[in-house]
Coordinates of C-alpha atoms in Angstrom, one line a residue:
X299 CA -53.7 2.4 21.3
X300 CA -55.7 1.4 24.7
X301 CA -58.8 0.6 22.6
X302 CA -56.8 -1.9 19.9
X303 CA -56.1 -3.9 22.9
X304 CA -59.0 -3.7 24.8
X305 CA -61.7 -4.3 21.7
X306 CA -58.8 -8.1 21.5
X307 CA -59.4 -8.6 24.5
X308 CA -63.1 -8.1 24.5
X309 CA -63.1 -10.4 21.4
X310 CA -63.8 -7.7 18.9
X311 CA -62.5 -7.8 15.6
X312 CA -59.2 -9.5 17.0
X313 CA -57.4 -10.1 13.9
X314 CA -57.8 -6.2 12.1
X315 CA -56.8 -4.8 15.7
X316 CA -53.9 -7.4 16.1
X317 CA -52.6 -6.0 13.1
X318 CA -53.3 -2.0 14.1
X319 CA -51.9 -3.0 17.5
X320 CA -48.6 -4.7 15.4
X321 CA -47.9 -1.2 13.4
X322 CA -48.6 0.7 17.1
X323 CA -45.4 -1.5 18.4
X324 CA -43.2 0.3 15.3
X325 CA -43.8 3.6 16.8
X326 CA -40.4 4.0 19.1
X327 CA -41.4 6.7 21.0
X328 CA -44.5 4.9 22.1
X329 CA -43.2 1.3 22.1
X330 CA -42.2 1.2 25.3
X331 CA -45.6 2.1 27.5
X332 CA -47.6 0.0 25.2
X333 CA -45.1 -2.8 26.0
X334 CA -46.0 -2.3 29.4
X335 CA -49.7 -2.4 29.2
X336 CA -50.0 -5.2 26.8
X337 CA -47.7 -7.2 29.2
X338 CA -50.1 -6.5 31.7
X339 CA -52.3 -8.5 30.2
X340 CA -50.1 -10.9 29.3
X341 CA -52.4 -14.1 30.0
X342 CA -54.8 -13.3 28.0
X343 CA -52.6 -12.0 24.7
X344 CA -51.0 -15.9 25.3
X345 CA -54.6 -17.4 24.4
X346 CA -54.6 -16.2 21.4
X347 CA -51.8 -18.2 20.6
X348 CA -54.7 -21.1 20.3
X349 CA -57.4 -19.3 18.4
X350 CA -58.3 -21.2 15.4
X351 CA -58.2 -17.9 13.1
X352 CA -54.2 -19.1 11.7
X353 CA -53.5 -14.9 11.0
X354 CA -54.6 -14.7 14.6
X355 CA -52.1 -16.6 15.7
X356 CA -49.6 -14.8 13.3
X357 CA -49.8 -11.9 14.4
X358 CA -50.2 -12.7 18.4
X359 CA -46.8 -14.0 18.0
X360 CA -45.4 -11.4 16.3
X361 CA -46.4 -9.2 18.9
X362 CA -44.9 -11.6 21.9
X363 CA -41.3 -11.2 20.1
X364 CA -41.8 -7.5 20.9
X365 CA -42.6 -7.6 24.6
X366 CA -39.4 -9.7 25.0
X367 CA -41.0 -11.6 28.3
X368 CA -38.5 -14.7 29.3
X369 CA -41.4 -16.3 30.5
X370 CA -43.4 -16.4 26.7
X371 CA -40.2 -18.4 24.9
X372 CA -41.3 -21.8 26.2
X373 CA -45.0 -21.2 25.0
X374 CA -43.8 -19.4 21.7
X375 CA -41.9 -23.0 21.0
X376 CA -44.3 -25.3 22.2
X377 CA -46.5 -23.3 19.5
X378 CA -44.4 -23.3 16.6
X379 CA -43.8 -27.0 17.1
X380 CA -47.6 -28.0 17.3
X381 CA -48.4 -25.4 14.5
X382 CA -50.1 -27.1 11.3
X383 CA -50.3 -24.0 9.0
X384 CA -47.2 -23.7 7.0
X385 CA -47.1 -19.7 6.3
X386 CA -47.4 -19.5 10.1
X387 CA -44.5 -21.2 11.9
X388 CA -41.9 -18.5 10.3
X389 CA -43.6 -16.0 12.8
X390 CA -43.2 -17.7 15.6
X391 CA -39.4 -18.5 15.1
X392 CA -39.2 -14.6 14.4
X393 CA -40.9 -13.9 17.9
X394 CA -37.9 -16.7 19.3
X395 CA -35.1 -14.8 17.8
X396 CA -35.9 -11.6 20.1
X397 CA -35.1 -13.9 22.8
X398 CA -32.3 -16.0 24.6
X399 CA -33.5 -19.2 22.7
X400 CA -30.2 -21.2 23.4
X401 CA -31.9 -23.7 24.8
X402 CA -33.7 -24.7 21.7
X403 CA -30.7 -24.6 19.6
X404 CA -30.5 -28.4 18.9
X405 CA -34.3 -28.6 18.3
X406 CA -34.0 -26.1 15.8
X407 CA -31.2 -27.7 13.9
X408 CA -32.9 -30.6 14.2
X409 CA -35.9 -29.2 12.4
X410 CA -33.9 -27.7 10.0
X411 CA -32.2 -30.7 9.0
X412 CA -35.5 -32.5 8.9
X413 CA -37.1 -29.5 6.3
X414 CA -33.9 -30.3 4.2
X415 CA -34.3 -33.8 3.5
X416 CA -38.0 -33.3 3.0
X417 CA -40.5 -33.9 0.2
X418 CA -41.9 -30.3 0.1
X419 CA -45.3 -30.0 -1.4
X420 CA -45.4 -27.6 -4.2
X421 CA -47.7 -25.2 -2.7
X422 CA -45.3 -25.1 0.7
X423 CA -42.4 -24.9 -0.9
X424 CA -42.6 -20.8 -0.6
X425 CA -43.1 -21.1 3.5
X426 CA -41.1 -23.9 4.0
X427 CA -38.3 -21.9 2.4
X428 CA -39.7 -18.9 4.6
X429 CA -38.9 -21.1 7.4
X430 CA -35.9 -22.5 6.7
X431 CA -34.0 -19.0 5.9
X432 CA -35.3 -17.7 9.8
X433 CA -34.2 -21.6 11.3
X434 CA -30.1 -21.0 9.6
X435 CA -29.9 -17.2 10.9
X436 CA -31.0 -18.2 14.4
X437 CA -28.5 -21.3 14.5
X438 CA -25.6 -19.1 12.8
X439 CA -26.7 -16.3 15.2
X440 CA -24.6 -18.4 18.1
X441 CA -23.1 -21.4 16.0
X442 CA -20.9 -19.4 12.5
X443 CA -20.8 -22.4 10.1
X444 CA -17.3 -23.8 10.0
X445 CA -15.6 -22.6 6.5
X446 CA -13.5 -24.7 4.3
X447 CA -10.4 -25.1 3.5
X448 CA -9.3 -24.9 -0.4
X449 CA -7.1 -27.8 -1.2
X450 CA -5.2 -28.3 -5.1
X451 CA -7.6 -30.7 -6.4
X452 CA -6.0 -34.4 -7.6
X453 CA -8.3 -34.9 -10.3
X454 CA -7.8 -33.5 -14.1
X455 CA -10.4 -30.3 -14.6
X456 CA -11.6 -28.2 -17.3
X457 CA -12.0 -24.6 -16.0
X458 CA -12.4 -21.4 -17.6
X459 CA -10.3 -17.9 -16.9
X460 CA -12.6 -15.2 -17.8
X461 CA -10.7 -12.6 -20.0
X462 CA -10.7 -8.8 -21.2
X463 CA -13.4 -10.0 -24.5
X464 CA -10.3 -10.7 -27.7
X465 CA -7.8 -10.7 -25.5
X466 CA -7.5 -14.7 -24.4
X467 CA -4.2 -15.4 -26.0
X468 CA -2.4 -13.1 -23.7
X469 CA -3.6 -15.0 -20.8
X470 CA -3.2 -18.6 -22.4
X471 CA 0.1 -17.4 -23.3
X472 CA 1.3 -17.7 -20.0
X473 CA -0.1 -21.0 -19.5
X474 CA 2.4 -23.7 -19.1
X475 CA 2.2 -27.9 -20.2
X476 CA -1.7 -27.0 -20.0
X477 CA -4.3 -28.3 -22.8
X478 CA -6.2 -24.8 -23.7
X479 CA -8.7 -23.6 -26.3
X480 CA -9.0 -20.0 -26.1
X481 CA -12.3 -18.3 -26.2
X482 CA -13.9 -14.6 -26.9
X483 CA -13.6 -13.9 -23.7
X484 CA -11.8 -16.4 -21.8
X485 CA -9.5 -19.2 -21.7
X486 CA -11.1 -22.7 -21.7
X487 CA -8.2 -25.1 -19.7
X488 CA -8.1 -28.9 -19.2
X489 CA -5.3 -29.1 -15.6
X490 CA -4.4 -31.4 -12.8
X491 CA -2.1 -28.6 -12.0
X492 CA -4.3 -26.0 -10.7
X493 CA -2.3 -23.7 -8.7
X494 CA -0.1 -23.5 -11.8
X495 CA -2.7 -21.0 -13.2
X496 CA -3.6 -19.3 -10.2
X497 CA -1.3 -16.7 -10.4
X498 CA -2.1 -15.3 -13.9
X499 CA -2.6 -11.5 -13.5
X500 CA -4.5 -11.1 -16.5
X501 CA -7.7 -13.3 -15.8
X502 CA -10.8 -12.2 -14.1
X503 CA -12.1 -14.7 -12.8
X504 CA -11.7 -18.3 -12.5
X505 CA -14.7 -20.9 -13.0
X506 CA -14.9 -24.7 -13.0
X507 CA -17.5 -26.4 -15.6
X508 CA -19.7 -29.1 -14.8
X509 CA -20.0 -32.5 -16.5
X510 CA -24.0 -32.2 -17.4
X511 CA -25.6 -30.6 -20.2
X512 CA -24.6 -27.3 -20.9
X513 CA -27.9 -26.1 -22.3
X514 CA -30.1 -26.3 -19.2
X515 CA -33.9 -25.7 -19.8
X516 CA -35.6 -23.1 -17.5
X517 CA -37.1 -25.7 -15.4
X518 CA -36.4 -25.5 -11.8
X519 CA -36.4 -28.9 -10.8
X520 CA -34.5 -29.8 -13.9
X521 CA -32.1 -27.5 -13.4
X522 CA -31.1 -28.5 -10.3
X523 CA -31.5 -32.5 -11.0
X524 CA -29.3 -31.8 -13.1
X525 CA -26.5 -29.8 -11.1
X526 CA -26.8 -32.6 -8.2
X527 CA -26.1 -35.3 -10.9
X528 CA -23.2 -33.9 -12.2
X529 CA -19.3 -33.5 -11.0
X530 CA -20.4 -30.7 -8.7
X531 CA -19.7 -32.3 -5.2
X532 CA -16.8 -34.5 -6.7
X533 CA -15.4 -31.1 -7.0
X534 CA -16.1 -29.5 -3.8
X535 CA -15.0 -32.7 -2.0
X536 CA -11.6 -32.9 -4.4
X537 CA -11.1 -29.3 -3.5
X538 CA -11.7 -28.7 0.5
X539 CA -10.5 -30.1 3.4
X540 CA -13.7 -31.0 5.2
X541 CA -17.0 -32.8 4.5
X542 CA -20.3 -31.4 3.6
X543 CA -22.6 -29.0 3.6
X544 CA -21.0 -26.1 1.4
X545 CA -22.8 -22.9 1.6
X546 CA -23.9 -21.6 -1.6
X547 CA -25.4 -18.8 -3.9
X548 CA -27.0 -18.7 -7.3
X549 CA -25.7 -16.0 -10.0
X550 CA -28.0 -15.6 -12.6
X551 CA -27.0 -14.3 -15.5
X552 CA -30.4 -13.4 -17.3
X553 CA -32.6 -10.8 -19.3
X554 CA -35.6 -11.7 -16.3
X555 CA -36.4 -8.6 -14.7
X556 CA -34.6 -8.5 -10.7
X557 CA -37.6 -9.8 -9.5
X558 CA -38.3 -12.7 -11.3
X559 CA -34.8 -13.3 -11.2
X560 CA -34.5 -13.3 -7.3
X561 CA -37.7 -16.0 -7.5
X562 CA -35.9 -17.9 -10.0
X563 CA -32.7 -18.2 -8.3
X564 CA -34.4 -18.8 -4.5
X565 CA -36.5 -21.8 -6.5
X566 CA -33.9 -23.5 -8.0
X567 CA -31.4 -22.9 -4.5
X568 CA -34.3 -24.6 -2.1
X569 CA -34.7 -27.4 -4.9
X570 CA -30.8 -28.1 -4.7
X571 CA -30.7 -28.3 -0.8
X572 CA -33.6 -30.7 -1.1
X573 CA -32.3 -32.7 -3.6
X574 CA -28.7 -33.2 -2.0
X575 CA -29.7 -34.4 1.3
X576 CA -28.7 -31.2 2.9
X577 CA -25.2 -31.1 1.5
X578 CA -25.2 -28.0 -0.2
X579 CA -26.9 -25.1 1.7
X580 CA -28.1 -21.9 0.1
X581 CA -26.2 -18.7 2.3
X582 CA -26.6 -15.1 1.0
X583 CA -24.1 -14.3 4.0
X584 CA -22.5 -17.0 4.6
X585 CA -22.0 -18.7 0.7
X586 CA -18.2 -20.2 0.2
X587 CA -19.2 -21.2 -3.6
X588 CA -21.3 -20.0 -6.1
X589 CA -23.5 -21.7 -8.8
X590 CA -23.5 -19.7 -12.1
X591 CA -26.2 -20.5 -14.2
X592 CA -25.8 -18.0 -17.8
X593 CA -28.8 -17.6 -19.8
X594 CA -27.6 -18.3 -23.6
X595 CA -29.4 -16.2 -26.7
X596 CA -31.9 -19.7 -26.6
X597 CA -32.6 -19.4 -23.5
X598 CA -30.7 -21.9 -22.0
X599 CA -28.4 -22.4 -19.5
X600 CA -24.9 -22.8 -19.1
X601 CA -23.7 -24.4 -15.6
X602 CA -20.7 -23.2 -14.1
X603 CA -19.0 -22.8 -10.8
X604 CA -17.0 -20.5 -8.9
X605 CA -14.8 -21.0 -5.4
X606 CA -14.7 -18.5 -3.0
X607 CA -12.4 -20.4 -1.1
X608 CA -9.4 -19.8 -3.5
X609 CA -6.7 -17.9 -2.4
X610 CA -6.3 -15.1 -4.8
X611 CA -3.3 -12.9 -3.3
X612 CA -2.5 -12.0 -7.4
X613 CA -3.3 -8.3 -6.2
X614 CA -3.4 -8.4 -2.6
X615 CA -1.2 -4.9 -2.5
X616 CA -4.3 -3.2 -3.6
X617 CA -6.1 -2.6 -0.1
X618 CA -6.3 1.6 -0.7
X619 CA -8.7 2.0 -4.2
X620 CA -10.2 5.7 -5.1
X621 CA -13.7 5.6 -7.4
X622 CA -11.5 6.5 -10.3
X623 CA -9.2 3.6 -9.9
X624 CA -8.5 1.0 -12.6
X625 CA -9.2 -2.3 -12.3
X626 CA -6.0 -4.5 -11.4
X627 CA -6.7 -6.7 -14.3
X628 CA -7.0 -4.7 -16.8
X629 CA -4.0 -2.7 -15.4
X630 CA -2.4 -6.1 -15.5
X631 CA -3.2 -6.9 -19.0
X632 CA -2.2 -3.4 -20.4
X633 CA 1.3 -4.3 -19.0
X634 CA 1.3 -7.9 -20.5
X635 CA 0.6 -6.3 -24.0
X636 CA 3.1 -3.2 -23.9
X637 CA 5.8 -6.4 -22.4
X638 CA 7.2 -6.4 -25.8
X639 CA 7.8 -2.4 -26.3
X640 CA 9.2 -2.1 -22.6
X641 CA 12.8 -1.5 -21.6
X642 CA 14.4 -3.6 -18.3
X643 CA 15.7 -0.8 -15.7
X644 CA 13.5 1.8 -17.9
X645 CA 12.9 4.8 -15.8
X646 CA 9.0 5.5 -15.4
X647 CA 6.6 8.2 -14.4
X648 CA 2.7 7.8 -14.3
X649 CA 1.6 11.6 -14.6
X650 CA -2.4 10.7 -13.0
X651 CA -1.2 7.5 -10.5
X652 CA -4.3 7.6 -8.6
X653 CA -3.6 4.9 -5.8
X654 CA -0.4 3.3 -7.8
X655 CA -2.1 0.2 -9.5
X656 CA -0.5 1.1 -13.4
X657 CA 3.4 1.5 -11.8
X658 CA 3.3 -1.6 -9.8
X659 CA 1.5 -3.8 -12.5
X660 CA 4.3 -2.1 -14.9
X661 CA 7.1 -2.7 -12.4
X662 CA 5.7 -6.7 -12.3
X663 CA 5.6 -7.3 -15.7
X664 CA 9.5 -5.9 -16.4
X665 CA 11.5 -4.8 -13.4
X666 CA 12.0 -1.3 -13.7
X667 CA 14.4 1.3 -12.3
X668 CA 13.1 4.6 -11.0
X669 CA 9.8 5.3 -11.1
X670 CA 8.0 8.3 -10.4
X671 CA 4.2 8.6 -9.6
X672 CA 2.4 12.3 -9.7
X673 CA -1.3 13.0 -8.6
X674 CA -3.4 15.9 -7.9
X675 CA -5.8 14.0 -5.6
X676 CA -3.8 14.1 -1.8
X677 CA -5.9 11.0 -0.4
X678 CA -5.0 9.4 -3.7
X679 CA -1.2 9.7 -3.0
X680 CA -1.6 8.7 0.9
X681 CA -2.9 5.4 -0.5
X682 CA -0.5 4.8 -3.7
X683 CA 2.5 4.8 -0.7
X684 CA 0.1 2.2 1.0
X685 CA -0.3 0.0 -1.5
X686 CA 3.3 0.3 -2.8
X687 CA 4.6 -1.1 0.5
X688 CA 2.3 -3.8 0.5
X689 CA 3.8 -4.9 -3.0
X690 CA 7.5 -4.3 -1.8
X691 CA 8.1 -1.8 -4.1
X692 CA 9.9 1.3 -4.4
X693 CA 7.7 4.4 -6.3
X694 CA 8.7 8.5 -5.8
X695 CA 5.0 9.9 -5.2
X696 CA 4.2 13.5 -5.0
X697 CA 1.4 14.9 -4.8
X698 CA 1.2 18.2 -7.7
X699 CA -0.7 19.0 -10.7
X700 CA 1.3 17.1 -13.7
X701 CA 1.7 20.6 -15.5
X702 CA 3.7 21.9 -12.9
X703 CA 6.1 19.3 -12.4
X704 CA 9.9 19.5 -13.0
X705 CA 12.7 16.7 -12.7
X706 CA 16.4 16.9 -13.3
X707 CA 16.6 14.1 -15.5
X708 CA 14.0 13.0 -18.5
X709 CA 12.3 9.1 -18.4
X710 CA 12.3 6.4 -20.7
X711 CA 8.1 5.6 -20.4
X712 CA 4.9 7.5 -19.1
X713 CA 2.7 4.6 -18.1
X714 CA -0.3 6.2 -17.5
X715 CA -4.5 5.5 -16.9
X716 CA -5.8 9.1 -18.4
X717 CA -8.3 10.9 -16.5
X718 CA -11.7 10.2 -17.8
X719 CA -14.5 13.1 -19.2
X720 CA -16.3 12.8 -15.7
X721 CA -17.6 17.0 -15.0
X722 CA -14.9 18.4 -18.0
X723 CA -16.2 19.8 -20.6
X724 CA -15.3 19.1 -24.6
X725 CA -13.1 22.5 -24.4
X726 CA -11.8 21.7 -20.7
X727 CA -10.8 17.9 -21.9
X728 CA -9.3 18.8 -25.5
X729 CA -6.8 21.6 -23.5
X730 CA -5.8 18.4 -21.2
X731 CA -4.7 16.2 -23.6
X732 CA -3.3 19.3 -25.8
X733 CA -1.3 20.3 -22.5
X734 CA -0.2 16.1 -21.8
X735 CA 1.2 16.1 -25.1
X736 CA 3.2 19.2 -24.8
X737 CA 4.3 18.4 -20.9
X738 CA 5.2 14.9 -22.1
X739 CA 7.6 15.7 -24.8
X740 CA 9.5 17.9 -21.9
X741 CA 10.3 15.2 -19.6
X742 CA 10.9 12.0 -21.9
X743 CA 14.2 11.3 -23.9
X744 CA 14.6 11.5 -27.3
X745 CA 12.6 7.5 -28.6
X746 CA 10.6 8.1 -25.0
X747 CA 7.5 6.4 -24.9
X748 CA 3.9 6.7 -23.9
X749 CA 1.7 3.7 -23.1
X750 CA -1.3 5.4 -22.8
X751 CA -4.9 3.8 -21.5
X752 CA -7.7 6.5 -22.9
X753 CA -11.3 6.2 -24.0
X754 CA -11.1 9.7 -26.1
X755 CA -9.8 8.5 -29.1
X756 CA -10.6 11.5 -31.3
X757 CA -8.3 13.6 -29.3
X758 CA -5.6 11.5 -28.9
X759 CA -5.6 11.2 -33.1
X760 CA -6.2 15.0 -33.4
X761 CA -3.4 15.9 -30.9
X762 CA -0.9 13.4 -32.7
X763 CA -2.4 14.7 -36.6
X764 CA -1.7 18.4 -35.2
X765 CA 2.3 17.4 -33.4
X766 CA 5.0 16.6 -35.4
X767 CA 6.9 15.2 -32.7
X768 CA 5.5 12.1 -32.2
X769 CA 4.5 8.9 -33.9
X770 CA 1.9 6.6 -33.1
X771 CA 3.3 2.8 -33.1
X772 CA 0.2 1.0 -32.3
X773 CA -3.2 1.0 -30.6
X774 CA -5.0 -1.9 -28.6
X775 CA -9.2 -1.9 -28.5
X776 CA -9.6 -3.2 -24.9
X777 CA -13.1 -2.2 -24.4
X778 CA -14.9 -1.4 -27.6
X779 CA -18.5 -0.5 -26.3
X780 CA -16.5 2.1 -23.3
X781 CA -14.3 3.1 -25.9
X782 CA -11.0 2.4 -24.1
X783 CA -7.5 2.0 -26.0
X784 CA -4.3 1.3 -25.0
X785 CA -2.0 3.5 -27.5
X786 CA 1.5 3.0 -27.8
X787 CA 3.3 6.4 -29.0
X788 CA 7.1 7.3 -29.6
X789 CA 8.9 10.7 -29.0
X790 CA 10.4 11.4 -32.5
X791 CA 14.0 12.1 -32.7

């Protein structure tokens, strides 16, 4: 390591050595004495900073971050400031952000705000954005961007709910004095009475759609001329209590590969900031909304946007989850379906509760009476009580295998998630659902019923074909390329 730095300093092949002498610096247990000898020749390793080699000065700067030397910051700035090369500048700010650079924190925003209102050659644009990304993590490093504050919006807007795909009427059949047109997969709603909708169970997710064309060309620039000449900050300014910037992200939805979909996205976010004076801001930490752009079978792009600022407390019980554990919308929407079979004050057991999700959303959509929640899984139990507190509710959990259950009374409904294939074998999973049908007729009343959420249809049907004892009253595809159903099945007298 001696020799890298003595060849720089004899002026031998400075820039291959400034690299060898950069990957030295990686090596921890090393780091430290060559710190100490390169600092020893401090003065002359500062020179470099003014050779007119631009990876020279790179990579010298680079190197000053790592010796950490108060005395280096005010050169290392003074640098960066009279630095002409583009793809160099990032490095120096790099070197900075090893330091105490507080007292260029206003210089750097000021520089910032300054890149963001710039006309950015093309063939900068990739630095400049370089630079800009290190410039906002050294400011939020000692200044967090001030959130905002979601506010009901006064103007009429069309959103979408994103739904279970064929099942938007049960969410726009909860919608009240609300213009609608349901979709495959969602729910397509003109309001001025926003947090009218907002508690829906059954939605996914909420998105707001933007007045420009909804067929966006793959064009960066286009793309986002076109997102800064729509309704987009109407919206964010109808729907926050504070003035710009909002912090941002770009979803793509698209076939590109992840790489060219990162570029993509990172293009069209530094052509946005550009193009709105600074009042949108592109934050992979930080991000309060995020711009949606979904790549159609054309090609094309459909705008949308989503607020992270929204309170959603629709499932805020639901603080304890297990890997196995069903998503609170679909548990939701399984309950909204089976509202029609269900009986008020029915008494309920879930025989595979996992952390409690399927009772509560049950208990939500009709009140009712005792329930009963058995698992297997001890951590699962431990967080069903959790969560069941959280939602003020009242659920007997115990932790037992289902087959080995008593109770001194029968129930009026099993509400249950079955467990999936996972390591069970065709033999193994046939002699569960052979031993759930037999355990079940033991514990429900005479009419008992089984809502049952399954994605092994052929032995639920071979089970029911080969039992005499039950009927089947209907079954609900909810996800026909997992295979999940939602069968509804009656005890026979």
């Amino acid at each position: 390591m001696t020799n890298y730095l003595e060849e720089i300093l004899a002026g031998k092949n400075i820039r291959e050595n400034l690299i060898k002498l950069k990957q030295e610096l990686k090596i921890e247990d090393q780091k430290q004495e060559l710190v100490c000898e390169i600092k020893s020749k401090g003065e002359a390793i500062l020179q470099l900073l003014k050779s007119e080699d631009a990876k020279v000065r790179k990579n010298t700067a680079f190197i000053l971050g790592e010796l950490k030397e108060p005395d280096y910051l005010k050169t290392l700035f003074d640098t960066y400031v009279k630095e002409s090369q583009m793809f160099v500048k990032s490095a120096y700010l790099i070197a900075m952000s090893k330091y105490d650079y507080r007292v260029y924190l206003d210089k750097l925003e000021e520089r910032l705000s300054f890149l963001r209102v710039s006309d950015i050659e093309e063939s900068a644009k990739k630095h400049v954005a370089e630079e800009m990304k290190v410039l906002q993590n050294m400011i939020w490093k000692y200044k967090e961007p001030k959130k905002h504050e979601f506010v009901e919006p006064k103007q009429k807007l069309e959103i979408i709910l994103t739904t279970q795909k064929n099942y938007s009427e049960v969410t726009s059949g909860q919608l009240k004095e609300t213009t609608f047109k349901n979709l495959n997969a969602g729910v397509k709603i003109v309001t001025n009475r926003l947090m009218s909708v907002l508690p829906i169970r059954t939605y996914k997710e909420l998105l707001f759609t933007l007045n420009c064309d909804k067929n966006l060309e793959k064009d960066v620039s286009f793309i986002a001329e076109k997102l800064v000449q729509s309704n987009l900050m109407s919206i964010l300014k109808d729907c926050h209590k504070g003035e710009a910037p909002f912090y941002f992200r770009i979803e793509l939805k698209s076939k590109m590969s992840l790489d060219k979909k990162s570029s993509f996205a990172k293009r069209v976010a530094l052509e946005l900031e550009s193009l709105s004076n600074g009042q949108l801001i592109n934050s992979t930490s930080h991000y309060e909304i995020e711009i949606r752009l979904i790549e159609s079978n054309a090609g094309k792009y459909y705008p949308c946007l989503k607020l992270f600022t929204i309170p959603d407390d629709r499932f805020s019980y639901r603080q304890d989850v297990i890997a196995a554990s069903i998503h609170p919308t679909t548990a939701a929407l399984l309950a909204e379906i089976s509202k029609e079979y269900m009986m008020k004050g029915a008494q309920i057991l879930d025989p595979f509760c996992g952390v409690g999700t399927m009772l509560i959303e049950r208990n939500k959509a009709i009140e009712a009476g005792t329930m009963y929640g058995i698992d297997y899984f001890g951590d699962a139990i431990k967080k069903a009580r959790n969560n069941t507190e959280r939602a003020d509710m009242v659920v007997n959990y115990i932790q037992r295998d289902y087959f080995q259950f008593t109770h001194e009374y029968l129930f009026d409904e099993i509400f249950t998630n079955m467990p999936v294939q996972g390591r069970m074998g065709k033999e193994e999973l046939n002699l569960l659902y052979e031993r759930f049908f037999q355990k079940s007729k033991e514990v429900l009343k005479a009419n008992g019923l089984i809502f049952m959420y399954s994605n092994e249809m052929g032995y639920v049907k071979k089970h029911l074909r080969i039992r005499k004892d039950y009927s089947l009253i209907r079954e609900f595809c909810i996800d026909e390329k997992k295979g999940f159903y939602l069968f509804l099945i009656a005890v026979k007298e």
